[in-house]
């Protein structure tokens, strides 16, 4: 039980910070567009990476730095494009009550974006595969219980964020709130893209 609690606590602390992935999940939750699919894809991706780390694949990532380099520059490019789209949305769309009046992005495209936010982010590899993987060795022979705790934390966080976002719906009935959110997301994306490029 102590290994599970430790894994849950550490896993939760690593994903609490507002990042590109969390901002996307929050936005989808506010719009109520494919919320479960987005939350599930993000959490499942984390689960796969955490499992790989606990199974010992963190050393592989460290031995092949090209994986991190690809994720770094690919992620920076993706985040920059998404930031520009957010800025365009903030300043050009009317932002009527989006949960009812705006067209919904297709499920396939939405899932693709969610996957990109996860797999093109080198910080995800460092947090899940390397960090959680290395810490799990301290809980031998219960390292998989530690990993299970981290996986549960990921599912708990993303589902809470996605479905809890609707509590903010009254605030986002105002078009100005959506404009501020889109602009804020754009700033976050650009800041993270910059940090990826500059190391």
Short mmCIF file of N, CA and C in Angstrom, two decimals:
data_model
loop_
_atom_site.label_atom_id
_atom_site.label_comp_id
_atom_site.label_asym_id
_atom_site.label_seq_id
_atom_site.Cartn_x
_atom_site.Cartn_y
_atom_site.Cartn_z
N UNK A 1 0.82 -1.21 0.00
CA UNK A 1 0.00 0.00 0.00
C UNK A 1 0.86 1.26 0.00
N UNK A 2 1.98 1.24 0.74
CA UNK A 2 2.85 2.42 0.78
C UNK A 2 3.46 2.70 -0.59
N UNK A 3 3.77 1.65 -1.33
CA UNK A 3 4.33 1.84 -2.68
C UNK A 3 3.28 2.45 -3.61
N UNK A 4 2.04 2.00 -3.47
CA UNK A 4 0.95 2.53 -4.30
C UNK A 4 0.72 4.01 -4.00
N UNK A 5 0.67 4.35 -2.71
CA UNK A 5 0.44 5.74 -2.31
C UNK A 5 1.58 6.64 -2.79
N UNK A 6 2.80 6.14 -2.68
CA UNK A 6 3.96 6.91 -3.14
C UNK A 6 3.89 7.15 -4.64
N UNK A 7 3.53 6.11 -5.38
CA UNK A 7 3.40 6.26 -6.83
C UNK A 7 2.29 7.21 -7.22
N UNK A 8 1.17 7.11 -6.51
CA UNK A 8 0.03 7.99 -6.79
C UNK A 8 0.39 9.44 -6.49
N UNK A 9 1.02 9.67 -5.36
CA UNK A 9 1.36 11.03 -4.94
C UNK A 9 2.37 11.67 -5.89
N UNK A 10 3.41 10.92 -6.23
CA UNK A 10 4.43 11.47 -7.12
C UNK A 10 3.87 11.67 -8.52
N UNK A 11 3.10 10.70 -9.00
CA UNK A 11 2.51 10.82 -10.33
C UNK A 11 1.61 12.03 -10.43
N UNK A 12 0.81 12.25 -9.40
CA UNK A 12 -0.11 13.39 -9.39
C UNK A 12 0.65 14.71 -9.35
N UNK A 13 1.71 14.77 -8.55
CA UNK A 13 2.47 16.01 -8.43
C UNK A 13 3.15 16.38 -9.74
N UNK A 14 3.53 15.38 -10.53
CA UNK A 14 4.23 15.65 -11.78
C UNK A 14 3.33 16.20 -12.87
N UNK A 15 2.02 15.93 -12.80
CA UNK A 15 1.12 16.38 -13.86
C UNK A 15 0.21 17.52 -13.42
N UNK A 16 0.36 17.99 -12.20
CA UNK A 16 -0.50 19.08 -11.72
C UNK A 16 -0.21 20.41 -12.39
N UNK A 17 1.04 20.64 -12.77
CA UNK A 17 1.40 21.93 -13.36
C UNK A 17 0.66 22.14 -14.67
N UNK A 18 0.26 23.40 -14.91
CA UNK A 18 -0.44 23.72 -16.15
C UNK A 18 0.54 23.68 -17.31
N UNK A 19 0.38 22.69 -18.15
CA UNK A 19 1.21 22.55 -19.33
C UNK A 19 0.34 22.50 -20.57
N UNK A 20 0.96 22.21 -21.70
CA UNK A 20 0.22 22.20 -22.96
C UNK A 20 -0.87 21.12 -22.98
N UNK A 21 -0.54 19.95 -22.48
CA UNK A 21 -1.50 18.85 -22.46
C UNK A 21 -2.69 19.17 -21.55
N UNK A 22 -2.40 19.68 -20.37
CA UNK A 22 -3.46 20.01 -19.42
C UNK A 22 -4.34 21.15 -19.95
N UNK A 23 -3.73 22.13 -20.60
CA UNK A 23 -4.49 23.24 -21.16
C UNK A 23 -5.45 22.74 -22.24
N UNK A 24 -5.00 21.78 -23.04
CA UNK A 24 -5.86 21.21 -24.09
C UNK A 24 -7.02 20.45 -23.48
N UNK A 25 -6.74 19.64 -22.45
CA UNK A 25 -7.80 18.88 -21.79
C UNK A 25 -8.82 19.82 -21.16
N UNK A 26 -8.33 20.89 -20.53
CA UNK A 26 -9.22 21.88 -19.92
C UNK A 26 -10.12 22.52 -20.97
N UNK A 27 -9.53 22.88 -22.10
CA UNK A 27 -10.30 23.51 -23.17
C UNK A 27 -11.38 22.57 -23.70
N UNK A 28 -11.02 21.31 -23.90
CA UNK A 28 -12.01 20.34 -24.39
C UNK A 28 -13.12 20.13 -23.36
N UNK A 29 -12.74 20.14 -22.08
CA UNK A 29 -13.75 19.99 -21.03
C UNK A 29 -14.72 21.15 -21.00
N UNK A 30 -14.21 22.35 -21.21
CA UNK A 30 -15.07 23.53 -21.24
C UNK A 30 -16.01 23.50 -22.44
N UNK A 31 -15.50 23.04 -23.57
CA UNK A 31 -16.32 22.97 -24.79
C UNK A 31 -17.23 21.74 -24.80
N UNK A 32 -16.91 20.77 -23.91
CA UNK A 32 -17.64 19.50 -23.83
C UNK A 32 -17.58 18.75 -25.16
N UNK A 33 -16.41 18.74 -25.76
CA UNK A 33 -16.18 18.06 -27.03
C UNK A 33 -15.25 16.87 -26.82
N UNK A 34 -15.77 15.66 -27.00
CA UNK A 34 -14.96 14.44 -26.91
C UNK A 34 -14.17 14.38 -25.61
N UNK A 35 -14.79 14.75 -24.51
CA UNK A 35 -14.08 14.86 -23.23
C UNK A 35 -13.52 13.51 -22.79
N UNK A 36 -14.35 12.48 -22.80
CA UNK A 36 -13.87 11.18 -22.33
C UNK A 36 -12.74 10.66 -23.20
N UNK A 37 -12.88 10.80 -24.51
CA UNK A 37 -11.85 10.30 -25.43
C UNK A 37 -10.52 10.99 -25.18
N UNK A 38 -10.55 12.31 -25.00
CA UNK A 38 -9.32 13.07 -24.76
C UNK A 38 -8.68 12.66 -23.43
N UNK A 39 -9.50 12.60 -22.37
CA UNK A 39 -8.98 12.21 -21.06
C UNK A 39 -8.40 10.80 -21.09
N UNK A 40 -9.10 9.89 -21.75
CA UNK A 40 -8.67 8.50 -21.81
C UNK A 40 -7.37 8.35 -22.59
N UNK A 41 -7.27 9.05 -23.72
CA UNK A 41 -6.06 8.97 -24.54
C UNK A 41 -4.85 9.51 -23.78
N UNK A 42 -5.02 10.64 -23.11
CA UNK A 42 -3.91 11.23 -22.35
C UNK A 42 -3.49 10.31 -21.21
N UNK A 43 -4.46 9.80 -20.48
CA UNK A 43 -4.15 8.92 -19.34
C UNK A 43 -3.55 7.60 -19.81
N UNK A 44 -4.09 7.04 -20.90
CA UNK A 44 -3.56 5.78 -21.41
C UNK A 44 -2.13 5.95 -21.91
N UNK A 45 -1.86 7.08 -22.56
CA UNK A 45 -0.49 7.34 -23.01
C UNK A 45 0.46 7.41 -21.82
N UNK A 46 0.04 8.11 -20.78
CA UNK A 46 0.84 8.17 -19.56
C UNK A 46 1.06 6.77 -18.98
N UNK A 47 0.00 5.98 -18.98
CA UNK A 47 0.08 4.63 -18.43
C UNK A 47 1.12 3.80 -19.17
N UNK A 48 1.13 3.91 -20.50
CA UNK A 48 2.09 3.15 -21.30
C UNK A 48 3.52 3.60 -21.01
N UNK A 49 3.70 4.92 -20.90
CA UNK A 49 5.04 5.45 -20.64
C UNK A 49 5.52 5.10 -19.23
N UNK A 50 4.62 5.19 -18.26
CA UNK A 50 4.96 4.84 -16.88
C UNK A 50 5.33 3.35 -16.80
N UNK A 51 4.53 2.52 -17.44
CA UNK A 51 4.79 1.08 -17.45
C UNK A 51 6.15 0.77 -18.07
N UNK A 52 6.47 1.50 -19.16
CA UNK A 52 7.77 1.30 -19.80
C UNK A 52 8.89 1.70 -18.85
N UNK A 53 8.70 2.81 -18.14
CA UNK A 53 9.73 3.26 -17.20
C UNK A 53 9.94 2.27 -16.07
N UNK A 54 8.83 1.79 -15.51
CA UNK A 54 8.91 0.83 -14.41
C UNK A 54 9.54 -0.48 -14.87
N UNK A 55 9.29 -0.82 -16.15
CA UNK A 55 9.86 -2.07 -16.69
C UNK A 55 11.33 -1.94 -17.04
N UNK A 56 11.88 -0.70 -16.93
CA UNK A 56 13.31 -0.53 -17.13
C UNK A 56 13.72 0.12 -18.43
N UNK A 57 12.77 0.71 -19.17
CA UNK A 57 13.11 1.30 -20.46
C UNK A 57 13.66 2.72 -20.35
N UNK A 58 13.71 3.25 -19.12
CA UNK A 58 14.28 4.57 -18.94
C UNK A 58 15.73 4.64 -19.40
N UNK A 59 16.46 3.53 -19.19
CA UNK A 59 17.86 3.51 -19.61
C UNK A 59 18.00 3.58 -21.13
N UNK A 60 17.00 3.03 -21.85
CA UNK A 60 17.04 3.07 -23.31
C UNK A 60 16.92 4.51 -23.80
N UNK A 61 16.01 5.28 -23.18
CA UNK A 61 15.84 6.68 -23.56
C UNK A 61 17.13 7.45 -23.31
N UNK A 62 17.81 7.14 -22.21
CA UNK A 62 19.06 7.83 -21.89
C UNK A 62 20.18 7.45 -22.85
N UNK A 63 20.16 6.21 -23.36
CA UNK A 63 21.21 5.74 -24.25
C UNK A 63 21.01 6.20 -25.68
N UNK A 64 19.79 6.57 -26.04
CA UNK A 64 19.50 7.03 -27.40
C UNK A 64 18.93 8.44 -27.35
N UNK A 65 19.81 9.44 -27.25
CA UNK A 65 19.36 10.84 -27.12
C UNK A 65 18.60 11.36 -28.33
N UNK A 66 18.67 10.66 -29.47
CA UNK A 66 17.93 11.11 -30.66
C UNK A 66 16.42 11.08 -30.40
N UNK A 67 15.97 10.21 -29.52
CA UNK A 67 14.55 10.16 -29.18
C UNK A 67 14.13 11.46 -28.53
N UNK A 68 14.96 11.93 -27.60
CA UNK A 68 14.66 13.18 -26.91
C UNK A 68 14.77 14.37 -27.86
N UNK A 69 15.75 14.33 -28.77
CA UNK A 69 15.94 15.44 -29.73
C UNK A 69 14.74 15.54 -30.67
N UNK A 70 14.28 14.42 -31.18
CA UNK A 70 13.12 14.41 -32.06
C UNK A 70 11.90 14.97 -31.35
N UNK A 71 11.67 14.51 -30.12
CA UNK A 71 10.51 14.97 -29.36
C UNK A 71 10.63 16.47 -29.06
N UNK A 72 11.85 16.93 -28.79
CA UNK A 72 12.07 18.33 -28.44
C UNK A 72 11.68 19.27 -29.59
N UNK A 73 12.26 19.02 -30.77
CA UNK A 73 12.02 19.94 -31.89
C UNK A 73 10.66 19.70 -32.55
N UNK A 74 10.25 18.46 -32.61
CA UNK A 74 8.92 18.18 -33.13
C UNK A 74 7.85 18.78 -32.25
N UNK A 75 8.04 18.68 -30.94
CA UNK A 75 7.09 19.25 -30.00
C UNK A 75 7.06 20.77 -30.08
N UNK A 76 8.23 21.38 -30.22
CA UNK A 76 8.29 22.84 -30.32
C UNK A 76 7.55 23.34 -31.55
N UNK A 77 7.73 22.65 -32.68
CA UNK A 77 7.03 23.04 -33.91
C UNK A 77 5.52 22.90 -33.76
N UNK A 78 5.10 21.78 -33.20
CA UNK A 78 3.67 21.55 -33.01
C UNK A 78 3.06 22.59 -32.08
N UNK A 79 3.73 22.88 -30.98
CA UNK A 79 3.22 23.85 -30.02
C UNK A 79 3.14 25.26 -30.61
N UNK A 80 4.11 25.60 -31.44
CA UNK A 80 4.10 26.92 -32.08
C UNK A 80 2.91 27.06 -33.02
N UNK A 81 2.66 26.04 -33.81
CA UNK A 81 1.51 26.07 -34.73
C UNK A 81 0.21 26.16 -33.94
N UNK A 82 0.10 25.36 -32.88
CA UNK A 82 -1.13 25.38 -32.07
C UNK A 82 -1.31 26.73 -31.39
N UNK A 83 -0.21 27.35 -30.96
CA UNK A 83 -0.28 28.66 -30.33
C UNK A 83 -0.82 29.70 -31.30
N UNK A 84 -0.33 29.66 -32.53
CA UNK A 84 -0.79 30.60 -33.55
C UNK A 84 -2.27 30.41 -33.84
N UNK A 85 -2.71 29.16 -33.86
CA UNK A 85 -4.14 28.89 -34.06
C UNK A 85 -4.97 29.43 -32.90
N UNK A 86 -4.45 29.31 -31.69
CA UNK A 86 -5.16 29.83 -30.52
C UNK A 86 -5.26 31.35 -30.58
N UNK A 87 -4.17 32.00 -30.98
CA UNK A 87 -4.19 33.47 -31.10
C UNK A 87 -5.19 33.90 -32.18
N UNK A 88 -5.19 33.18 -33.29
CA UNK A 88 -6.13 33.51 -34.36
C UNK A 88 -7.56 33.35 -33.88
N UNK A 89 -7.81 32.28 -33.13
CA UNK A 89 -9.16 32.06 -32.59
C UNK A 89 -9.55 33.17 -31.62
N UNK A 90 -8.58 33.61 -30.80
CA UNK A 90 -8.87 34.64 -29.80
C UNK A 90 -9.27 35.96 -30.44
N UNK A 91 -8.67 36.27 -31.58
CA UNK A 91 -8.88 37.60 -32.16
C UNK A 91 -9.80 37.63 -33.38
N UNK A 92 -10.21 36.46 -33.87
CA UNK A 92 -11.05 36.47 -35.08
C UNK A 92 -12.42 35.82 -34.89
N UNK A 93 -12.54 34.85 -33.97
CA UNK A 93 -13.82 34.18 -33.79
C UNK A 93 -14.73 34.98 -32.86
N UNK A 94 -16.03 34.82 -33.07
CA UNK A 94 -17.00 35.53 -32.24
C UNK A 94 -17.16 34.90 -30.87
N UNK A 95 -16.84 33.63 -30.77
CA UNK A 95 -16.90 32.92 -29.49
C UNK A 95 -18.30 33.00 -28.86
N UNK A 96 -19.28 32.55 -29.61
CA UNK A 96 -20.60 32.36 -29.01
C UNK A 96 -20.48 31.20 -28.04
N UNK A 97 -21.55 30.88 -27.34
CA UNK A 97 -21.48 29.82 -26.34
C UNK A 97 -21.04 28.54 -27.03
N UNK A 98 -19.78 28.20 -26.87
CA UNK A 98 -19.17 27.18 -27.69
C UNK A 98 -19.71 25.78 -27.41
N UNK A 99 -20.21 25.57 -26.23
CA UNK A 99 -20.71 24.23 -25.91
C UNK A 99 -21.97 23.91 -26.71
N UNK A 100 -22.60 24.92 -27.29
CA UNK A 100 -23.85 24.67 -28.02
C UNK A 100 -23.75 25.07 -29.49
N UNK A 101 -23.09 26.19 -29.78
CA UNK A 101 -23.21 26.78 -31.10
C UNK A 101 -22.03 26.51 -32.03
N UNK A 102 -20.89 26.15 -31.51
CA UNK A 102 -19.72 25.99 -32.35
C UNK A 102 -19.62 24.57 -32.89
N UNK A 103 -19.14 24.41 -34.13
CA UNK A 103 -18.97 23.07 -34.69
C UNK A 103 -17.93 22.28 -33.92
N UNK A 104 -18.13 20.99 -33.84
CA UNK A 104 -17.24 20.13 -33.09
C UNK A 104 -16.14 19.58 -34.00
N UNK A 105 -14.90 19.63 -33.54
CA UNK A 105 -13.81 19.02 -34.27
C UNK A 105 -14.01 17.51 -34.28
N UNK A 106 -13.66 16.86 -35.38
CA UNK A 106 -13.88 15.42 -35.50
C UNK A 106 -13.13 14.67 -34.41
N UNK A 107 -13.64 13.50 -34.07
CA UNK A 107 -13.03 12.69 -33.02
C UNK A 107 -11.60 12.30 -33.39
N UNK A 108 -11.38 11.91 -34.65
CA UNK A 108 -10.05 11.48 -35.08
C UNK A 108 -9.05 12.63 -34.95
N UNK A 109 -9.45 13.83 -35.39
CA UNK A 109 -8.54 14.97 -35.31
C UNK A 109 -8.26 15.33 -33.85
N UNK A 110 -9.29 15.28 -33.02
CA UNK A 110 -9.13 15.62 -31.60
C UNK A 110 -8.18 14.66 -30.92
N UNK A 111 -8.34 13.36 -31.19
CA UNK A 111 -7.45 12.36 -30.60
C UNK A 111 -6.02 12.54 -31.11
N UNK A 112 -5.89 12.88 -32.38
CA UNK A 112 -4.56 13.10 -32.95
C UNK A 112 -3.85 14.25 -32.25
N UNK A 113 -4.58 15.31 -31.96
CA UNK A 113 -3.99 16.45 -31.27
C UNK A 113 -3.59 16.06 -29.84
N UNK A 114 -4.47 15.31 -29.17
CA UNK A 114 -4.16 14.86 -27.81
C UNK A 114 -2.91 13.98 -27.79
N UNK A 115 -2.78 13.10 -28.79
CA UNK A 115 -1.60 12.24 -28.87
C UNK A 115 -0.34 13.06 -29.12
N UNK A 116 -0.47 14.09 -29.97
CA UNK A 116 0.69 14.94 -30.25
C UNK A 116 1.15 15.67 -29.00
N UNK A 117 0.19 16.17 -28.22
CA UNK A 117 0.55 16.87 -26.99
C UNK A 117 1.31 15.97 -26.03
N UNK A 118 1.02 14.68 -26.07
CA UNK A 118 1.68 13.74 -25.17
C UNK A 118 3.02 13.26 -25.72
N UNK A 119 3.00 12.71 -26.92
CA UNK A 119 4.17 12.00 -27.43
C UNK A 119 5.23 12.92 -28.04
N UNK A 120 4.89 14.18 -28.30
CA UNK A 120 5.89 15.11 -28.81
C UNK A 120 6.42 16.03 -27.71
N UNK A 121 6.17 15.67 -26.48
CA UNK A 121 6.63 16.46 -25.34
C UNK A 121 7.75 15.71 -24.61
N UNK A 122 9.00 16.15 -24.76
CA UNK A 122 10.10 15.42 -24.11
C UNK A 122 10.00 15.39 -22.60
N UNK A 123 9.31 16.38 -22.00
CA UNK A 123 9.15 16.38 -20.55
C UNK A 123 8.35 15.17 -20.07
N UNK A 124 7.44 14.70 -20.93
CA UNK A 124 6.65 13.52 -20.58
C UNK A 124 7.56 12.31 -20.42
N UNK A 125 8.53 12.16 -21.32
CA UNK A 125 9.46 11.03 -21.24
C UNK A 125 10.32 11.13 -19.98
N UNK A 126 10.77 12.35 -19.70
CA UNK A 126 11.62 12.53 -18.53
C UNK A 126 10.86 12.25 -17.24
N UNK A 127 9.60 12.71 -17.18
CA UNK A 127 8.80 12.53 -15.96
C UNK A 127 8.35 11.09 -15.77
N UNK A 128 7.84 10.49 -16.84
CA UNK A 128 7.24 9.16 -16.72
C UNK A 128 8.26 8.04 -16.86
N UNK A 129 8.96 8.02 -17.98
CA UNK A 129 9.86 6.89 -18.26
C UNK A 129 11.11 6.96 -17.37
N UNK A 130 11.77 8.11 -17.35
CA UNK A 130 13.05 8.21 -16.64
C UNK A 130 12.86 8.40 -15.14
N UNK A 131 12.14 9.47 -14.75
CA UNK A 131 12.03 9.79 -13.33
C UNK A 131 11.23 8.75 -12.55
N UNK A 132 9.99 8.51 -12.98
CA UNK A 132 9.17 7.51 -12.28
C UNK A 132 9.79 6.12 -12.38
N UNK A 133 10.37 5.83 -13.54
CA UNK A 133 11.01 4.53 -13.71
C UNK A 133 12.17 4.32 -12.76
N UNK A 134 12.99 5.35 -12.59
CA UNK A 134 14.15 5.21 -11.70
C UNK A 134 13.73 5.17 -10.24
N UNK A 135 12.73 5.98 -9.86
CA UNK A 135 12.28 5.99 -8.47
C UNK A 135 11.60 4.67 -8.10
N UNK A 136 10.95 4.05 -9.08
CA UNK A 136 10.25 2.79 -8.81
C UNK A 136 11.19 1.70 -8.34
N UNK A 137 12.47 1.80 -8.72
CA UNK A 137 13.43 0.77 -8.30
C UNK A 137 13.63 0.76 -6.80
N UNK A 138 13.32 1.86 -6.13
CA UNK A 138 13.45 1.92 -4.68
C UNK A 138 12.38 1.09 -3.97
N UNK A 139 11.36 0.67 -4.73
CA UNK A 139 10.25 -0.07 -4.12
C UNK A 139 10.25 -1.54 -4.54
N UNK A 140 11.40 -2.04 -4.99
CA UNK A 140 11.51 -3.46 -5.30
C UNK A 140 11.17 -4.28 -4.05
N UNK A 141 10.48 -5.39 -4.15
CA UNK A 141 9.92 -5.99 -5.37
C UNK A 141 8.51 -5.50 -5.70
N UNK A 142 8.12 -4.35 -5.13
CA UNK A 142 6.76 -3.84 -5.36
C UNK A 142 6.76 -2.64 -6.31
N UNK A 143 7.75 -2.61 -7.23
CA UNK A 143 7.86 -1.46 -8.12
C UNK A 143 6.68 -1.35 -9.08
N UNK A 144 6.07 -2.49 -9.41
CA UNK A 144 4.90 -2.43 -10.29
C UNK A 144 3.68 -1.87 -9.55
N UNK A 145 3.64 -2.06 -8.24
CA UNK A 145 2.57 -1.45 -7.43
C UNK A 145 2.76 0.07 -7.42
N UNK A 146 4.01 0.50 -7.31
CA UNK A 146 4.34 1.92 -7.40
C UNK A 146 3.88 2.48 -8.74
N UNK A 147 4.17 1.75 -9.81
CA UNK A 147 3.75 2.17 -11.15
C UNK A 147 2.24 2.23 -11.28
N UNK A 148 1.55 1.26 -10.67
CA UNK A 148 0.08 1.25 -10.72
C UNK A 148 -0.48 2.49 -10.03
N UNK A 149 0.15 2.90 -8.94
CA UNK A 149 -0.29 4.11 -8.25
C UNK A 149 -0.15 5.34 -9.14
N UNK A 150 0.97 5.44 -9.86
CA UNK A 150 1.20 6.57 -10.77
C UNK A 150 0.20 6.56 -11.92
N UNK A 151 -0.10 5.37 -12.42
CA UNK A 151 -1.08 5.24 -13.50
C UNK A 151 -2.47 5.68 -13.03
N UNK A 152 -2.85 5.25 -11.84
CA UNK A 152 -4.16 5.65 -11.28
C UNK A 152 -4.23 7.16 -11.09
N UNK A 153 -3.11 7.76 -10.70
CA UNK A 153 -3.08 9.21 -10.52
C UNK A 153 -3.33 9.93 -11.83
N UNK A 154 -2.78 9.39 -12.91
CA UNK A 154 -2.96 9.99 -14.22
C UNK A 154 -4.42 9.93 -14.66
N UNK A 155 -5.05 8.78 -14.51
CA UNK A 155 -6.47 8.65 -14.87
C UNK A 155 -7.33 9.56 -14.00
N UNK A 156 -7.03 9.59 -12.71
CA UNK A 156 -7.79 10.44 -11.79
C UNK A 156 -7.67 11.91 -12.18
N UNK A 157 -6.46 12.35 -12.48
CA UNK A 157 -6.23 13.76 -12.79
C UNK A 157 -6.93 14.18 -14.09
N UNK A 158 -6.71 13.43 -15.15
CA UNK A 158 -7.26 13.84 -16.44
C UNK A 158 -8.78 13.79 -16.46
N UNK A 159 -9.37 12.76 -15.85
CA UNK A 159 -10.83 12.70 -15.81
C UNK A 159 -11.40 13.81 -14.94
N UNK A 160 -10.73 14.13 -13.84
CA UNK A 160 -11.18 15.23 -12.98
C UNK A 160 -11.07 16.57 -13.70
N UNK A 161 -9.97 16.77 -14.42
CA UNK A 161 -9.77 18.02 -15.15
C UNK A 161 -10.78 18.17 -16.28
N UNK A 162 -10.95 17.09 -17.05
CA UNK A 162 -11.86 17.15 -18.19
C UNK A 162 -13.31 17.38 -17.80
N UNK A 163 -13.78 16.62 -16.83
CA UNK A 163 -15.19 16.73 -16.43
C UNK A 163 -15.41 17.82 -15.39
N UNK A 164 -14.38 18.17 -14.64
CA UNK A 164 -14.52 19.26 -13.67
C UNK A 164 -14.54 20.62 -14.33
N UNK A 165 -14.04 20.69 -15.56
CA UNK A 165 -14.00 21.97 -16.27
C UNK A 165 -15.39 22.57 -16.47
N UNK A 166 -16.41 21.72 -16.54
CA UNK A 166 -17.77 22.22 -16.78
C UNK A 166 -18.27 23.09 -15.62
N UNK A 167 -17.64 22.97 -14.46
CA UNK A 167 -18.01 23.84 -13.35
C UNK A 167 -17.71 25.30 -13.66
N UNK A 168 -16.79 25.52 -14.60
CA UNK A 168 -16.44 26.88 -15.01
C UNK A 168 -17.30 27.37 -16.16
N UNK A 169 -18.24 26.54 -16.62
CA UNK A 169 -19.06 26.89 -17.78
C UNK A 169 -19.76 28.24 -17.66
N UNK A 170 -20.32 28.60 -16.49
CA UNK A 170 -20.98 29.92 -16.40
C UNK A 170 -20.05 31.08 -16.73
N UNK A 171 -18.78 30.93 -16.34
CA UNK A 171 -17.80 31.99 -16.64
C UNK A 171 -17.59 32.11 -18.14
N UNK A 172 -17.59 30.96 -18.82
CA UNK A 172 -17.27 30.95 -20.24
C UNK A 172 -18.50 31.11 -21.13
N UNK A 173 -19.61 31.53 -20.54
CA UNK A 173 -20.75 31.93 -21.36
C UNK A 173 -20.48 33.30 -21.99
N UNK A 174 -19.49 34.01 -21.45
CA UNK A 174 -19.12 35.31 -21.98
C UNK A 174 -18.03 35.13 -23.04
N UNK A 175 -18.24 35.70 -24.23
CA UNK A 175 -17.23 35.58 -25.29
C UNK A 175 -15.85 36.07 -24.86
N UNK A 176 -15.80 37.12 -24.04
CA UNK A 176 -14.51 37.66 -23.60
C UNK A 176 -13.71 36.62 -22.83
N UNK A 177 -14.39 35.77 -22.05
CA UNK A 177 -13.69 34.73 -21.29
C UNK A 177 -13.01 33.75 -22.22
N UNK A 178 -13.68 33.39 -23.32
CA UNK A 178 -13.09 32.47 -24.28
C UNK A 178 -11.89 33.11 -24.96
N UNK A 179 -12.00 34.41 -25.27
CA UNK A 179 -10.88 35.10 -25.91
C UNK A 179 -9.66 35.10 -24.99
N UNK A 180 -9.88 35.35 -23.71
CA UNK A 180 -8.79 35.36 -22.74
C UNK A 180 -8.16 33.97 -22.62
N UNK A 181 -9.02 32.95 -22.57
CA UNK A 181 -8.52 31.57 -22.46
C UNK A 181 -7.69 31.20 -23.68
N UNK A 182 -8.19 31.52 -24.89
CA UNK A 182 -7.45 31.19 -26.11
C UNK A 182 -6.10 31.90 -26.13
N UNK A 183 -6.10 33.18 -25.74
CA UNK A 183 -4.85 33.93 -25.72
C UNK A 183 -3.88 33.36 -24.69
N UNK A 184 -4.41 32.98 -23.51
CA UNK A 184 -3.58 32.41 -22.46
C UNK A 184 -2.98 31.08 -22.90
N UNK A 185 -3.79 30.25 -23.55
CA UNK A 185 -3.30 28.97 -24.05
C UNK A 185 -2.20 29.20 -25.08
N UNK A 186 -2.40 30.20 -25.95
CA UNK A 186 -1.37 30.52 -26.93
C UNK A 186 -0.07 30.92 -26.28
N UNK A 187 -0.14 31.73 -25.23
CA UNK A 187 1.07 32.15 -24.51
C UNK A 187 1.76 30.95 -23.87
N UNK A 188 0.97 30.07 -23.24
CA UNK A 188 1.54 28.87 -22.60
C UNK A 188 2.24 28.00 -23.63
N UNK A 189 1.60 27.80 -24.78
CA UNK A 189 2.18 26.96 -25.83
C UNK A 189 3.50 27.54 -26.33
N UNK A 190 3.53 28.86 -26.58
CA UNK A 190 4.75 29.49 -27.07
C UNK A 190 5.86 29.43 -26.02
N UNK A 191 5.51 29.62 -24.75
CA UNK A 191 6.51 29.57 -23.69
C UNK A 191 7.13 28.17 -23.59
N UNK A 192 6.30 27.15 -23.69
CA UNK A 192 6.81 25.78 -23.61
C UNK A 192 7.64 25.46 -24.85
N UNK A 193 7.19 25.91 -26.04
CA UNK A 193 7.95 25.68 -27.27
C UNK A 193 9.32 26.33 -27.16
N UNK A 194 9.37 27.53 -26.63
CA UNK A 194 10.64 28.25 -26.45
C UNK A 194 11.56 27.48 -25.50
N UNK A 195 10.99 26.99 -24.41
CA UNK A 195 11.79 26.26 -23.43
C UNK A 195 12.35 24.96 -24.03
N UNK A 196 11.58 24.35 -24.94
CA UNK A 196 12.05 23.12 -25.57
C UNK A 196 13.25 23.40 -26.48
N UNK A 197 13.15 24.45 -27.26
CA UNK A 197 14.22 24.78 -28.21
C UNK A 197 15.48 25.23 -27.49
N UNK A 198 15.30 26.00 -26.43
CA UNK A 198 16.47 26.53 -25.71
C UNK A 198 17.05 25.55 -24.69
N UNK A 199 16.33 24.43 -24.51
CA UNK A 199 16.85 23.40 -23.60
C UNK A 199 16.60 23.70 -22.16
#
